[in-house]
Structure formats: structure tokens, C-alpha cells
PDB file of C-alpha atoms and ligand atoms in Angstrom:
ATOM      1  CA  MET A  97       6.423 -72.469  23.624  1.00 80.00           C
ATOM      2  CA  THR A  98       3.572 -73.852  25.781  1.00 80.00           C
ATOM      3  CA  GLY A  99       4.395 -77.347  26.999  1.00 91.00           C
ATOM      4  CA  VAL A 100       7.787 -77.391  25.252  1.00 96.00           C
ATOM      5  CA  VAL A 101      10.943 -77.743  27.345  1.00 97.00           C
ATOM      6  CA  LEU A 102      14.618 -77.645  26.464  1.00 98.00           C
ATOM      7  CA  ARG A 103      16.956 -80.348  27.747  1.00 98.00           C
ATOM      8  CA  PRO A 104      20.411 -81.696  26.858  1.00 98.00           C
ATOM      9  CA  MET A 105      20.558 -84.004  23.819  1.00 98.00           C
ATOM     10  CA  THR A 106      21.724 -87.559  24.540  1.00 97.00           C
ATOM     11  CA  GLY A 107      22.675 -90.523  22.378  1.00 97.00           C
ATOM     12  CA  ALA A 108      19.182 -91.976  22.876  1.00 97.00           C
ATOM     13  CA  ASP A 109      17.746 -88.956  21.008  1.00 98.00           C
ATOM     14  CA  LEU A 110      19.834 -89.543  17.887  1.00 98.00           C
ATOM     15  CA  PRO A 111      17.368 -91.619  15.785  1.00 97.00           C
ATOM     16  CA  ALA A 112      14.592 -89.026  16.309  1.00 98.00           C
ATOM     17  CA  VAL A 113      16.977 -86.087  15.823  1.00 98.00           C
ATOM     18  CA  HIS A 114      18.307 -87.630  12.638  1.00 98.00           C
ATOM     19  CA  ARG A 115      14.786 -88.156  11.256  1.00 98.00           C
ATOM     20  CA  LEU A 116      14.115 -84.467  11.886  1.00 98.00           C
ATOM     21  CA  GLU A 117      17.510 -83.486  10.424  1.00 98.00           C
ATOM     22  CA  ARG A 118      16.604 -85.173   7.114  1.00 97.00           C
ATOM     23  CA  LEU A 119      13.278 -83.329   6.980  1.00 97.00           C
ATOM     24  CA  LEU A 120      14.819 -79.946   7.820  1.00 97.00           C
ATOM     25  CA  PHE A 121      17.920 -80.189   5.632  1.00 94.00           C
ATOM     26  CA  PRO A 122      16.997 -82.532   2.758  1.00 91.00           C
ATOM     27  CA  GLU A 123      19.927 -81.382   0.620  1.00 87.00           C
ATOM     28  CA  ASP A 124      22.742 -81.708   3.128  1.00 88.00           C
ATOM     29  CA  ALA A 125      21.520 -83.588   6.189  1.00 94.00           C
ATOM     30  CA  TRP A 126      24.203 -84.807   8.565  1.00 96.00           C
ATOM     31  CA  SER A 127      24.376 -88.565   8.994  1.00 97.00           C
ATOM     32  CA  GLU A 128      23.498 -90.113  12.337  1.00 97.00           C
ATOM     33  CA  GLU A 129      27.206 -90.935  12.710  1.00 97.00           C
ATOM     34  CA  MET A 130      28.168 -87.280  12.267  1.00 98.00           C
ATOM     35  CA  LEU A 131      25.655 -86.292  14.912  1.00 98.00           C
ATOM     36  CA  ARG A 132      27.012 -89.008  17.205  1.00 98.00           C
ATOM     37  CA  GLY A 133      30.501 -87.592  16.685  1.00 98.00           C
ATOM     38  CA  GLU A 134      29.257 -84.168  17.761  1.00 98.00           C
ATOM     39  CA  LEU A 135      27.750 -85.622  20.944  1.00 98.00           C
ATOM     40  CA  ALA A 136      31.002 -87.457  21.664  1.00 98.00           C
ATOM     41  CA  ASP A 137      32.643 -84.031  22.065  1.00 98.00           C
ATOM     42  CA  GLN A 138      30.162 -82.992  24.768  1.00 97.00           C
ATOM     43  CA  PRO A 139      30.818 -81.257  27.037  1.00 96.00           C
ATOM     44  CA  ARG A 140      34.421 -80.519  25.979  1.00 97.00           C
ATOM     45  CA  THR A 141      33.746 -78.436  22.856  1.00 98.00           C
ATOM     46  CA  ARG A 142      30.065 -79.061  22.107  1.00 98.00           C
ATOM     47  CA  HIS A 143      26.677 -78.226  23.622  1.00 98.00           C
ATOM     48  CA  TYR A 144      23.566 -79.824  22.085  1.00 98.00           C
ATOM     49  CA  VAL A 145      19.981 -79.417  23.254  1.00 98.00           C
ATOM     50  CA  VAL A 146      16.583 -80.673  22.151  1.00 98.00           C
ATOM     51  CA  ALA A 147      13.162 -79.066  22.464  1.00 98.00           C
ATOM     52  CA  GLU A 148      10.728 -81.671  23.730  1.00 98.00           C
ATOM     53  CA  GLY A 149       6.955 -81.470  23.286  1.00 96.00           C
ATOM     54  CA  PRO A 150       4.426 -82.465  25.961  1.00 93.00           C
ATOM     55  CA  GLY A 151       4.276 -86.056  24.702  1.00 93.00           C
ATOM     56  CA  GLY A 152       8.069 -86.430  24.805  1.00 94.00           C
ATOM     57  CA  GLU A 153       8.453 -85.944  21.046  1.00 97.00           C
ATOM     58  CA  ILE A 154      11.423 -83.947  19.772  1.00 98.00           C
ATOM     59  CA  VAL A 155      10.214 -80.820  17.975  1.00 98.00           C
ATOM     60  CA  GLY A 156      13.542 -79.004  17.640  1.00 98.00           C
ATOM     61  CA  TYR A 157      17.243 -79.167  18.374  1.00 98.00           C
ATOM     62  CA  ALA A 158      20.352 -77.026  18.255  1.00 98.00           C
ATOM     63  CA  GLY A 159      24.080 -77.371  18.769  1.00 98.00           C
ATOM     64  CA  LEU A 160      27.047 -75.147  19.560  1.00 98.00           C
ATOM     65  CA  ALA A 161      30.775 -75.685  19.074  1.00 98.00           C
ATOM     66  CA  ALA A 162      33.034 -73.627  21.312  1.00 98.00           C
ATOM     67  CA  ALA A 163      36.813 -73.502  21.525  1.00 96.00           C
ATOM     68  CA  GLY A 164      39.517 -70.927  21.997  1.00 92.00           C
ATOM     69  CA  GLY A 165      37.233 -67.976  22.670  1.00 93.00           C
ATOM     70  CA  GLN A 166      35.157 -68.539  19.540  1.00 96.00           C
ATOM     71  CA  ALA A 167      31.836 -70.333  19.196  1.00 98.00           C
ATOM     72  CA  ASP A 168      29.859 -71.537  16.171  1.00 98.00           C
ATOM     73  CA  VAL A 169      26.199 -72.361  15.821  1.00 98.00           C
ATOM     74  CA  GLN A 170      26.515 -75.834  14.307  1.00 98.00           C
ATOM     75  CA  THR A 171      22.831 -76.361  13.673  1.00 98.00           C
ATOM     76  CA  ILE A 172      19.376 -75.220  14.714  1.00 98.00           C
ATOM     77  CA  GLY A 173      15.992 -76.456  13.558  1.00 98.00           C
ATOM     78  CA  VAL A 174      12.347 -76.646  14.533  1.00 98.00           C
ATOM     79  CA  ARG A 175       9.738 -79.055  13.132  1.00 98.00           C
ATOM     80  CA  ALA A 176       7.604 -77.220  10.565  1.00 97.00           C
ATOM     81  CA  ASP A 177       4.347 -77.663  12.502  1.00 96.00           C
ATOM     82  CA  HIS A 178       5.886 -76.061  15.626  1.00 97.00           C
ATOM     83  CA  ARG A 179       7.432 -72.951  14.082  1.00 97.00           C
ATOM     84  CA  LYS A 180       6.578 -69.330  14.952  1.00 97.00           C
ATOM     85  CA  ASN A 181       6.085 -70.232  18.584  1.00 97.00           C
ATOM     86  CA  GLY A 182       9.377 -68.981  19.916  1.00 97.00           C
ATOM     87  CA  ILE A 183      11.105 -72.393  19.997  1.00 98.00           C
ATOM     88  CA  GLY A 184      13.816 -71.248  17.585  1.00 98.00           C
ATOM     89  CA  ALA A 185      14.415 -68.175  19.738  1.00 98.00           C
ATOM     90  CA  ALA A 186      14.574 -70.311  22.902  1.00 98.00           C
ATOM     91  CA  LEU A 187      17.092 -72.707  21.319  1.00 98.00           C
ATOM     92  CA  LEU A 188      19.273 -69.852  20.084  1.00 98.00           C
ATOM     93  CA  THR A 189      19.100 -68.139  23.486  1.00 98.00           C
ATOM     94  CA  GLU A 190      20.351 -71.343  25.108  1.00 98.00           C
ATOM     95  CA  LEU A 191      23.277 -71.578  22.662  1.00 98.00           C
ATOM     96  CA  LEU A 192      24.252 -67.940  23.197  1.00 98.00           C
ATOM     97  CA  ASP A 193      24.005 -68.295  26.982  1.00 97.00           C
ATOM     98  CA  GLU A 194      26.272 -71.338  26.788  1.00 97.00           C
ATOM     99  CA  ALA A 195      28.760 -69.448  24.610  1.00 97.00           C
ATOM    100  CA  VAL A 196      28.904 -66.711  27.266  1.00 96.00           C
ATOM    101  CA  ARG A 197      29.247 -69.292  30.069  1.00 96.00           C
ATOM    102  CA  ARG A 198      32.244 -70.704  28.183  1.00 96.00           C
ATOM    103  CA  GLY A 199      33.850 -67.298  27.822  1.00 95.00           C
ATOM    104  CA  SER A 200      33.437 -67.002  24.042  1.00 96.00           C
ATOM    105  CA  GLU A 201      34.113 -63.566  22.620  1.00 96.00           C
ATOM    106  CA  ALA A 202      32.066 -64.087  19.461  1.00 97.00           C
ATOM    107  CA  VAL A 203      29.672 -66.538  17.852  1.00 98.00           C
ATOM    108  CA  PHE A 204      29.683 -67.322  14.130  1.00 98.00           C
ATOM    109  CA  LEU A 205      27.260 -69.138  11.854  1.00 98.00           C
ATOM    110  CA  GLU A 206      26.535 -69.814   8.204  1.00 97.00           C
ATOM    111  CA  VAL A 207      23.077 -69.428   6.736  1.00 97.00           C
ATOM    112  CA  ARG A 208      21.719 -69.997   3.237  1.00 96.00           C
ATOM    113  CA  ALA A 209      21.148 -66.706   1.462  1.00 97.00           C
ATOM    114  CA  ASP A 210      17.595 -67.855   0.607  1.00 96.00           C
ATOM    115  CA  ASN A 211      16.682 -68.756   4.227  1.00 97.00           C
ATOM    116  CA  ASP A 212      14.741 -65.642   5.235  1.00 97.00           C
ATOM    117  CA  ALA A 213      13.242 -67.120   8.428  1.00 97.00           C
ATOM    118  CA  ALA A 214      16.638 -68.050   9.843  1.00 98.00           C
ATOM    119  CA  ARG A 215      18.288 -64.781   8.773  1.00 98.00           C
ATOM    120  CA  ARG A 216      15.549 -62.774  10.492  1.00 97.00           C
ATOM    121  CA  LEU A 217      15.946 -64.826  13.661  1.00 98.00           C
ATOM    122  CA  TYR A 218      19.710 -64.236  13.713  1.00 98.00           C
ATOM    123  CA  GLU A 219      19.369 -60.510  13.001  1.00 98.00           C
ATOM    124  CA  ARG A 220      16.864 -60.224  15.829  1.00 97.00           C
ATOM    125  CA  PHE A 221      19.571 -61.702  18.086  1.00 97.00           C
ATOM    126  CA  GLY A 222      22.176 -59.146  17.037  1.00 97.00           C
ATOM    127  CA  PHE A 223      24.017 -61.147  14.372  1.00 98.00           C
ATOM    128  CA  ALA A 224      25.472 -59.150  11.486  1.00 97.00           C
ATOM    129  CA  ARG A 225      26.804 -60.290   8.147  1.00 98.00           C
ATOM    130  CA  VAL A 226      30.594 -60.627   8.062  1.00 97.00           C
ATOM    131  CA  GLY A 227      31.210 -62.674   4.929  1.00 97.00           C
ATOM    132  CA  LEU A 228      29.891 -64.550   1.939  1.00 97.00           C
ATOM    133  CA  ARG A 229      30.769 -68.010   0.627  1.00 97.00           C
ATOM    134  CA  LYS A 230      29.764 -68.076  -3.014  1.00 97.00           C
ATOM    135  CA  ARG A 231      27.747 -71.123  -4.165  1.00 95.00           C
ATOM    136  CA  TYR A 232      28.569 -72.873  -0.895  1.00 94.00           C
ATOM    137  CA  TYR A 233      25.418 -75.007  -0.881  1.00 91.00           C
ATOM    138  CA  GLN A 234      25.356 -77.613  -3.631  1.00 87.00           C
ATOM    139  CA  PRO A 235      23.687 -78.813  -5.780  1.00 87.00           C
ATOM    140  CA  SER A 236      21.361 -75.833  -5.393  1.00 89.00           C
ATOM    141  CA  ASN A 237      24.223 -73.354  -5.957  1.00 93.00           C
ATOM    142  CA  VAL A 238      23.112 -71.065  -3.135  1.00 95.00           C
ATOM    143  CA  ASP A 239      25.525 -68.703  -1.336  1.00 97.00           C
ATOM    144  CA  ALA A 240      26.248 -69.013   2.388  1.00 97.00           C
ATOM    145  CA  ILE A 241      26.143 -65.821   4.398  1.00 98.00           C
ATOM    146  CA  VAL A 242      28.538 -65.809   7.337  1.00 98.00           C
ATOM    147  CA  MET A 243      27.146 -63.940  10.322  1.00 98.00           C
ATOM    148  CA  SER A 244      28.622 -63.193  13.689  1.00 98.00           C
ATOM    149  CA  ARG A 245      27.767 -61.638  16.976  1.00 98.00           C
ATOM    150  CA  ARG A 246      30.342 -60.326  19.444  1.00 96.00           C
ATOM    151  CA  PHE A 247      29.789 -60.304  23.164  1.00 93.00           C
ATOM    152  CA  THR A 248      30.569 -57.180  25.140  1.00 80.00           C
ATOM    153  CA  PRO A 249      33.965 -57.709  26.720  1.00 68.00           C
ATOM    154  CA  ARG A 250      33.952 -58.081  30.478  1.00 64.00           C
ATOM    155  CA  PRO A 251      35.431 -55.221  32.494  1.00 65.00           C
ATOM    156  CA  PRO A 252      39.096 -55.848  33.256  1.00 67.00           C
ATOM    157  CA  MET A 253      39.629 -57.920  36.375  1.00 68.00           C
ATOM    158  CA  GLY A 254      42.083 -56.856  39.028  1.00 70.00           C
ATOM    159  CA  PHE A 255      42.540 -55.100  42.312  1.00 64.00           C
ATOM    160  CA  ASN A 256      41.401 -51.542  42.608  1.00 61.00           C
ATOM    161  CA  ARG A 257      44.196 -50.261  44.860  1.00 57.00           C
ATOM    162  CA  GLU A 258      42.511 -46.938  45.505  1.00 56.00           C
ATOM    163  CA  ASN A 259      39.853 -48.708  47.553  1.00 52.00           C
ATOM    164  CA  THR A 260      42.156 -50.893  49.625  1.00 48.00           C
TER     165      THR A 260
HETATM  166  C1  COA B  42      14.841 -70.848  11.521  1.00 97.17           C
HETATM  167  C2  COA B  42      13.932 -71.641  12.473  1.00 97.17           C
HETATM  168  C3  COA B  42      14.824 -72.474  13.387  1.00 97.17           C
HETATM  169  C4  COA B  42      13.091 -70.663  13.309  1.00 97.17           C
HETATM  170  O1  COA B  42      12.362 -71.436  14.253  1.00 97.17           O
HETATM  171  P1  COA B  42      11.004 -70.885  14.950  1.00 97.17           P
HETATM  172  O2  COA B  42      10.699 -71.790  16.076  1.00 97.17           O
HETATM  173  O3  COA B  42       9.952 -70.676  13.930  1.00 97.17           O
HETATM  174  O4  COA B  42      11.534 -69.475  15.495  1.00 97.17           O
HETATM  175  P2  COA B  42      10.702 -68.423  16.369  1.00 97.17           P
HETATM  176  O5  COA B  42       9.299 -68.889  16.582  1.00 97.17           O
HETATM  177  O6  COA B  42      11.510 -68.126  17.567  1.00 97.17           O
HETATM  178  O7  COA B  42      10.727 -67.137  15.459  1.00 97.17           O
HETATM  179  C5  COA B  42      10.257 -67.202  14.111  1.00 97.17           C
HETATM  180  C6  COA B  42       9.178 -66.171  13.854  1.00 97.17           C
HETATM  181  O8  COA B  42       8.042 -66.503  14.627  1.00 97.17           O
HETATM  182  C7  COA B  42       7.592 -65.317  15.294  1.00 97.17           C
HETATM  183  N1  COA B  42       6.971 -65.754  16.544  1.00 97.17           N
HETATM  184  C8  COA B  42       7.599 -66.195  17.634  1.00 97.17           C
HETATM  185  N2  COA B  42       6.698 -66.503  18.587  1.00 97.17           N
HETATM  186  C9  COA B  42       5.478 -66.252  18.042  1.00 97.17           C
HETATM  187  C10 COA B  42       4.150 -66.388  18.504  1.00 97.17           C
HETATM  188  N3  COA B  42       3.891 -66.827  19.735  1.00 97.17           N
HETATM  189  N4  COA B  42       3.162 -66.092  17.649  1.00 97.17           N
HETATM  190  C11 COA B  42       3.404 -65.636  16.401  1.00 97.17           C
HETATM  191  N5  COA B  42       4.652 -65.487  15.906  1.00 97.17           N
HETATM  192  C12 COA B  42       5.666 -65.789  16.721  1.00 97.17           C
HETATM  193  C13 COA B  42       8.817 -64.521  15.523  1.00 97.17           C
HETATM  194  O9  COA B  42       8.527 -63.147  15.724  1.00 97.17           O
HETATM  195  C14 COA B  42       9.532 -64.758  14.232  1.00 97.17           C
HETATM  196  O10 COA B  42       9.007 -63.891  13.257  1.00 97.17           O
HETATM  197  P3  COA B  42       9.860 -63.467  11.990  1.00 97.17           P
HETATM  198  O11 COA B  42       9.959 -64.681  11.129  1.00 97.17           O
HETATM  199  O12 COA B  42       9.062 -62.379  11.377  1.00 97.17           O
HETATM  200  O13 COA B  42      11.202 -63.027  12.539  1.00 97.17           O
HETATM  201  C15 COA B  42      12.941 -72.533  11.665  1.00 97.17           C
HETATM  202  O14 COA B  42      12.324 -71.746  10.676  1.00 97.17           O
HETATM  203  C16 COA B  42      13.558 -73.760  11.031  1.00 97.17           C
HETATM  204  O15 COA B  42      13.733 -74.777  11.679  1.00 97.17           O
HETATM  205  N6  COA B  42      13.862 -73.718   9.723  1.00 97.17           N
HETATM  206  C17 COA B  42      14.376 -74.886   9.012  1.00 97.17           C
HETATM  207  C18 COA B  42      15.759 -75.242   9.452  1.00 97.17           C
HETATM  208  C19 COA B  42      16.692 -74.093   9.253  1.00 97.17           C
HETATM  209  O16 COA B  42      16.668 -73.439   8.226  1.00 97.17           O
HETATM  210  N7  COA B  42      17.559 -73.840  10.249  1.00 97.17           N
HETATM  211  C20 COA B  42      18.535 -72.752  10.198  1.00 97.17           C
HETATM  212  C21 COA B  42      19.762 -73.191   9.521  1.00 97.17           C
HETATM  213  S1  COA B  42      20.948 -71.860   9.410  1.00 97.17           S
END
């Protein structure tokens, strides 16, 4: 992660993020308009961050949706030439921290069954498989695995009358 910093994603990042999106997800890349729509919901229900290299170039990004006690990892990706440096882990850590800050009880995500790198990353962060969507990704006909991670519930709040 040397020289790479995380910062909030802004509208000015969208052309670069979208270029990266098309490289990372050639089969089902979101359009720039879809990404703009996500940013329009910040900070209400969305939290998007970019990983910026030393020269200011965007080498990764990730986004969270959070509402009603539940959060979803919307997307996460790292440029191929910057992988295996902990950037993916840093981005996911930031999303999970934000989910906790927003009081989410659990985080969900979908991952392609053939995406070993991403599945390993999620398992390392305590995600477990909770469902399967058959042939979800088209045209490649690949299943989506639904994974989730629960957060430990906070201790109940209230007055401890014995100590008053
Ligand atoms: C999934 C993805 C985001 C992971 O990003 P990453 O930056 O490579 O993630 P990390 O570096 O944190 O961890 C990946 C691996 O690198 C290893 N690693 C981390 N830091 C390392 C270091 N300094 N030296 C060597 N290896 C390292 C980790 O142990 C991990 O190993 P594993 O694959 O055996 O679990 C990336 O592969 C990606 O963008 N894929 C394409 C898009 C995609 O599929 N996104 C997920 C959609 S659900």
C-alpha cells in the first residue's frame, strides 16, 4: 500500500473510475450515469472511496450502500498492476468501518462463483456464504454467491440501577 491513500470519491473522479470499471468488469460494467447516481445518494445511503496512487492516479475504488440496519458492498476493484498489495483489504476495511459507523447489523455482497481472489478476500474478512443465485451473471452463465457478515451486537444500552 506504499504511497497509496484512500479518500472519498467525488464527481470529478467519475471518468477515471468508469474507465477502470470497464477494465475490471468487462461483462457488466456500470455506466458512468449509474455511478453518478450512486454518488448522488452520498452521504445519505452511499459511501464511495477511491485509492489514489502517488501520482494522483486512481488505482482502486469501492462503494457501500447502507439503509435500515443492512449494508451491501456495491462494488470493489483494484487495477490489475496494483493487486496483492493490500489495497483491496484497505478498501474493504473502510467499507466495513463505515457500515459499523452507520449502525448496520450485517453486510451483504454478491460475488461470481469463479472469482477466487475476491472470495478469498471476503472470507478473510469473516464473510460466509448465505445463498446462491443460479446463472446470475450473463452471458457467461456464472452463479452469484451471496455472502454476508454480521457485526457483534452492541451491549444493551440503559441505566444500571445497581450502581446509582
Ligand atoms: C478482489 C480484489 C479487489 C482484491 O484486491 P487486492 O488489492 O489484490 O487485495 P489484497 O492485496 O488486499 O489481497 C489479495 C491477496 O494479496 C495478498 N497480499 C496482500 N498484501 C500483500 C503483499 N504486500 N505482498 C504479497 N501479497 C499480498 C493477500 O494475502 C491476498 O492473498 P490471497 O489472494 O491469497 O487471499 C482484486 O483482485 C480485483 O480488483 N479484482 C477484479 C475486480 C473484482 O473482481 N472485484 C470483486 C467483485 S465481487
